[in-house]
């Protein structure tokens, strides 16, 4: 199975199983607070791997025009239904592994963003960086939520449960990742902050880095934590207090990195 087909099969229940969970809502709130700093009413941005359009809709409701893209027709269909009342959202299929040559008449964008891991489907990030440089205005922002190679939760949790293959999956090149509720693993890579920065450095300067999910676990453990309210409350407080420390970003489930176009 290809990534698009796997995500197609997830699309219908993605909002119930992920988007509306307490932990995902909290983490998305952190990302949206960052998006809000850069993207304001009247701006035009591109989203890569939009999933069910949650962030696109949130930005459009604040007056930002969003081109929401994804490889999965199933995800795009859900986005279309959810965003049909919102004229500021344009929905297109775009595969990050086959980025189209920018058209000379394309207007430059104020920014590009991608939340919760779509860029982990790539084997290298230089192509995305060069492509983004052609599409974004000087001073524009590219902001990426990337699954980290050194997430602390994964080896600790799965190691304690004796599942050593899953515990160490992020340490392998060309790893395979099985999403909750899907039987087929997808090929995935976990670039370090240094690797992504190197790819973007010819055209962009790093402006901000933080972890997303340092104390809060990866999505396959949400259920276990969310049924224990006191533990959840404690982890939310720890995330609030210490989750933003830049030096700890690589240890989180995802890191959020922002580049400014020079
Ligand atoms: C974990 S979901 C995140 C969705 C959304 N950004 C969010 O915040 O909920 C990852 C998304 O990346 C998309 N994706 C995976 N591989 C892709 C590719 N090669 N090109 C574009 N999108 C891709 C999937 O279809 C899926 O919608």
Coordinates of C-alpha atoms and ligand atoms in Angstrom, one line a residue:
X1 CA 0.0 0.0 0.0
X2 CA 1.2 3.6 -0.8
X3 CA 1.0 6.4 1.7
X4 CA -1.9 8.0 -0.1
X5 CA -4.0 4.8 0.1
X6 CA -3.1 4.4 3.8
X7 CA -4.1 7.9 4.6
X8 CA -7.2 7.5 2.4
X9 CA -8.3 4.7 4.7
X10 CA -7.7 6.9 7.8
X11 CA -9.4 10.0 6.6
X12 CA -12.9 9.4 7.8
X13 CA -12.0 8.7 11.4
X14 CA -8.9 10.9 11.6
X15 CA -10.8 13.8 13.3
X16 CA -12.5 11.5 15.8
X17 CA -9.4 9.4 16.6
X18 CA -6.8 12.2 16.5
X19 CA -7.9 15.8 15.9
X20 CA -10.5 15.9 18.7
X21 CA -8.4 14.1 21.3
X22 CA -7.4 16.3 24.2
X23 CA -3.7 15.9 23.6
X24 CA -3.8 16.6 19.9
X25 CA -6.0 19.7 20.5
X26 CA -3.5 21.0 23.1
X27 CA -0.5 20.4 20.8
X28 CA -2.3 21.9 17.8
X29 CA -3.0 25.0 20.0
X30 CA 0.8 25.5 20.4
X31 CA 1.3 25.3 16.6
X32 CA -1.6 27.6 15.9
X33 CA -0.2 30.2 18.3
X34 CA 3.0 30.1 16.2
X35 CA 1.0 30.3 12.9
X36 CA -0.9 33.3 14.2
X37 CA 2.3 35.2 14.8
X38 CA 3.3 35.0 11.2
X39 CA 0.1 34.7 9.1
X40 CA -2.4 37.5 9.4
X41 CA -5.6 38.5 7.6
X42 CA -5.0 39.2 3.9
X43 CA -1.9 37.0 3.6
X44 CA -1.7 34.0 1.3
X45 CA -0.1 30.7 2.4
X46 CA 0.3 27.1 1.3
X47 CA -0.2 24.1 3.5
X48 CA 1.6 20.8 2.8
X49 CA -0.1 17.6 4.0
X50 CA -3.2 19.4 5.3
X51 CA -4.9 16.2 6.4
X52 CA -8.6 17.0 7.2
X53 CA -8.0 20.8 6.9
X54 CA -8.1 21.7 10.6
X55 CA -5.3 24.3 10.4
X56 CA -6.3 25.6 7.0
X57 CA -9.8 26.3 8.3
X58 CA -8.5 27.9 11.5
X59 CA -6.3 30.3 9.5
X60 CA -9.0 31.0 6.9
X61 CA -11.4 31.9 9.7
X62 CA -8.8 34.5 10.6
X63 CA -8.8 36.0 7.1
X64 CA -5.8 34.2 5.7
X65 CA -6.1 32.6 2.2
X66 CA -4.9 29.0 2.3
X67 CA -4.0 26.7 -0.5
X68 CA -4.6 23.4 1.4
X69 CA -2.8 20.4 -0.2
X70 CA -2.3 16.7 0.5
X71 CA -1.4 13.6 -1.4
X72 CA -4.4 11.6 -0.1
X73 CA -7.7 12.0 -2.0
X74 CA -9.5 10.7 1.1
X75 CA -8.1 13.5 3.3
X76 CA -8.8 16.1 0.6
X77 CA -12.4 14.9 0.4
X78 CA -12.8 15.4 4.2
X79 CA -11.2 18.8 3.9
X80 CA -13.6 19.8 1.1
X81 CA -16.6 18.8 3.1
X82 CA -15.4 20.6 6.3
X83 CA -14.3 23.8 4.5
X84 CA -17.0 24.1 1.9
X85 CA -18.4 27.3 3.5
X86 CA -15.0 28.9 3.6
X87 CA -14.1 30.7 0.3
X88 CA -10.6 31.6 1.5
X89 CA -9.5 27.9 1.2
X90 CA -8.4 26.4 -2.2
X91 CA -7.9 22.7 -2.1
X92 CA -5.4 20.9 -4.4
X93 CA -3.7 17.5 -4.6
X94 CA 0.1 17.8 -4.1
X95 CA 2.6 15.0 -3.5
X96 CA 5.6 16.2 -1.6
X97 CA 7.7 13.5 -3.3
X98 CA 6.9 15.0 -6.8
X99 CA 6.7 18.8 -6.3
X100 CA 5.5 20.5 -9.5
X101 CA 7.7 23.2 -11.1
X102 CA 6.5 26.6 -10.1
X103 CA 4.6 28.4 -12.9
X104 CA 6.2 31.8 -13.9
X105 CA 2.9 33.5 -13.3
X106 CA 2.4 32.1 -9.8
X107 CA 2.2 34.9 -7.2
X108 CA 4.8 34.5 -4.4
X109 CA 3.3 33.3 -1.1
X110 CA 3.7 34.8 2.4
X111 CA 4.5 31.4 3.8
X112 CA 4.4 27.6 3.6
X113 CA 3.6 25.4 6.6
X114 CA 3.1 21.7 7.4
X115 CA 1.9 20.3 10.7
X116 CA 2.3 16.9 12.3
X117 CA 4.7 15.1 10.1
X118 CA 4.0 15.2 6.4
X119 CA 7.6 16.1 5.5
X120 CA 8.7 12.9 7.2
X121 CA 7.5 11.1 4.0
X122 CA 10.6 12.5 2.2
X123 CA 14.0 10.9 1.8
X124 CA 15.8 14.3 1.5
X125 CA 14.7 17.9 2.2
X126 CA 16.9 19.9 -0.2
X127 CA 14.4 19.7 -3.0
X128 CA 11.6 20.9 -0.8
X129 CA 13.8 23.8 0.5
X130 CA 14.8 24.9 -3.0
X131 CA 11.2 24.6 -4.2
X132 CA 9.9 26.6 -1.2
X133 CA 12.6 29.3 -1.9
X134 CA 11.0 29.8 -5.4
X135 CA 7.5 30.1 -4.0
X136 CA 7.9 32.4 -0.9
X137 CA 8.5 36.1 -0.7
X138 CA 11.6 37.6 0.9
X139 CA 10.8 37.7 4.6
X140 CA 8.2 34.9 4.2
X141 CA 8.1 32.0 6.6
X142 CA 8.4 28.2 6.1
X143 CA 7.2 26.4 9.2
X144 CA 7.4 22.6 9.6
X145 CA 6.2 20.2 12.3
X146 CA 8.6 17.3 12.0
X147 CA 8.5 13.9 13.7
X148 CA 11.7 13.9 15.7
X149 CA 14.4 11.1 15.5
X150 CA 15.0 11.2 19.2
X151 CA 11.5 11.2 20.8
X152 CA 12.0 10.2 24.4
X153 CA 8.6 8.7 24.9
X154 CA 8.9 6.1 22.2
X155 CA 11.9 4.1 23.4
X156 CA 10.9 4.4 27.1
X157 CA 7.2 3.4 26.6
X158 CA 7.7 0.7 24.0
X159 CA 11.0 -0.5 25.6
X160 CA 9.1 -1.0 29.0
X161 CA 6.5 -3.0 27.1
X162 CA 9.1 -5.2 25.5
X163 CA 8.4 -3.9 22.0
X164 CA 12.0 -3.2 21.1
X165 CA 11.4 -3.0 17.3
X166 CA 8.9 -0.1 17.8
X167 CA 11.0 1.4 20.6
X168 CA 13.9 1.9 18.2
X169 CA 12.2 2.5 14.9
X170 CA 13.1 6.2 14.7
X171 CA 16.8 5.4 15.0
X172 CA 16.8 3.6 11.6
X173 CA 17.2 5.1 8.2
X174 CA 14.2 4.5 5.9
X175 CA 12.1 3.3 8.9
X176 CA 8.6 2.0 8.6
X177 CA 5.8 3.5 10.7
X178 CA 2.5 1.9 11.5
X179 CA -0.2 4.4 12.1
X180 CA -2.8 3.6 14.8
X181 CA -5.7 1.6 13.3
X182 CA -3.9 0.8 10.0
X183 CA -2.3 -2.6 9.3
X184 CA 0.3 -1.4 6.8
X185 CA 3.5 0.4 7.7
X186 CA 4.5 3.4 5.6
X187 CA 8.1 4.4 4.8
X188 CA 9.2 7.3 6.8
X189 CA 12.4 9.2 7.7
X190 CA 13.2 11.2 10.8
X191 CA 15.5 14.1 10.0
X192 CA 17.3 15.9 12.8
X193 CA 17.0 19.6 13.3
X194 CA 20.6 19.9 11.9
X195 CA 19.7 17.9 8.8
X196 CA 16.6 20.1 8.0
X197 CA 18.5 23.3 8.8
X198 CA 21.3 22.2 6.4
X199 CA 18.7 21.7 3.6
X200 CA 17.1 25.1 4.1
X201 CA 20.3 27.1 4.9
X202 CA 21.1 28.1 1.2
X203 CA 17.9 30.2 1.1
X204 CA 16.5 30.5 4.6
X205 CA 17.6 31.4 8.2
X206 CA 16.3 29.5 11.2
X207 CA 14.1 31.8 13.3
X208 CA 12.5 29.5 15.9
X209 CA 12.6 25.9 17.2
X210 CA 10.6 24.1 19.9
X211 CA 9.4 20.7 20.8
X212 CA 5.8 19.6 20.3
X213 CA 5.0 16.7 22.7
X214 CA 7.9 16.5 25.1
X215 CA 6.0 15.3 28.1
X216 CA 2.8 14.4 26.2
X217 CA 3.2 11.1 24.3
X218 CA 3.0 10.1 20.6
X219 CA -0.5 9.5 19.3
X220 CA -0.5 5.7 19.8
X221 CA -0.3 6.3 23.5
X222 CA -3.0 9.1 23.7
X223 CA -5.7 6.6 24.7
X224 CA -3.7 5.3 27.7
X225 CA -3.0 8.8 29.0
X226 CA -6.4 10.3 28.3
X227 CA -8.2 7.7 30.4
X228 CA -6.1 8.8 33.4
X229 CA -7.1 12.4 34.1
X230 CA -4.6 13.1 36.9
X231 CA -1.7 11.9 34.9
X232 CA -3.0 13.8 31.8
X233 CA -3.3 17.0 33.9
X234 CA 0.3 16.6 35.2
X235 CA 1.7 16.0 31.7
X236 CA -0.2 19.0 30.3
X237 CA 1.3 21.2 33.1
X238 CA 4.8 19.9 32.4
X239 CA 4.4 20.5 28.7
X240 CA 3.1 24.0 29.4
X241 CA 6.1 24.7 31.7
X242 CA 9.0 23.1 30.0
X243 CA 7.9 21.8 26.5
X244 CA 9.1 25.0 24.8
X245 CA 12.7 24.8 25.8
X246 CA 14.6 24.9 22.5
X247 CA 17.5 22.6 23.7
X248 CA 15.0 19.8 24.4
X249 CA 13.2 20.1 21.1
X250 CA 14.7 17.0 19.6
X251 CA 13.5 14.8 22.5
X252 CA 9.8 15.6 21.8
X253 CA 7.5 13.6 19.5
X254 CA 7.6 16.4 16.9
X255 CA 9.7 19.6 16.7
X256 CA 8.4 22.8 15.2
X257 CA 10.9 24.7 13.1
X258 CA 10.5 28.1 11.4
X259 CA 12.7 29.5 8.6
X260 CA 12.7 33.0 7.2
X261 CA 13.3 33.5 3.4
X262 CA 16.4 35.7 2.9
Ligands
LIG1 C1 -0.3 12.9 10.5 S1 -1.2 13.6 9.1 C2 -1.2 15.3 9.5 C3 -2.3 16.0 8.8 C4 -2.5 17.5 9.2 N1 -1.4 18.3 8.8 C5 -2.8 17.7 10.6 O1 -2.3 18.6 11.2 O2 -3.6 17.0 11.2 C6 0.0 13.5 7.8 C7 -0.6 13.9 6.5 O3 0.5 13.9 5.5 C8 -0.1 13.5 4.3 N2 1.0 13.0 3.5 C9 1.7 11.8 3.6 N3 2.6 11.7 2.6 C10 2.5 12.8 1.8 C11 3.1 13.2 0.6 N4 4.0 12.4 0.0 N5 2.7 14.4 0.0 C12 1.7 15.1 0.6 N6 1.1 14.8 1.8 C13 1.5 13.6 2.3 C14 -1.1 12.5 4.7 O4 -2.0 12.2 3.6 C15 -1.7 13.1 5.9 O5 -2.8 13.8 5.6

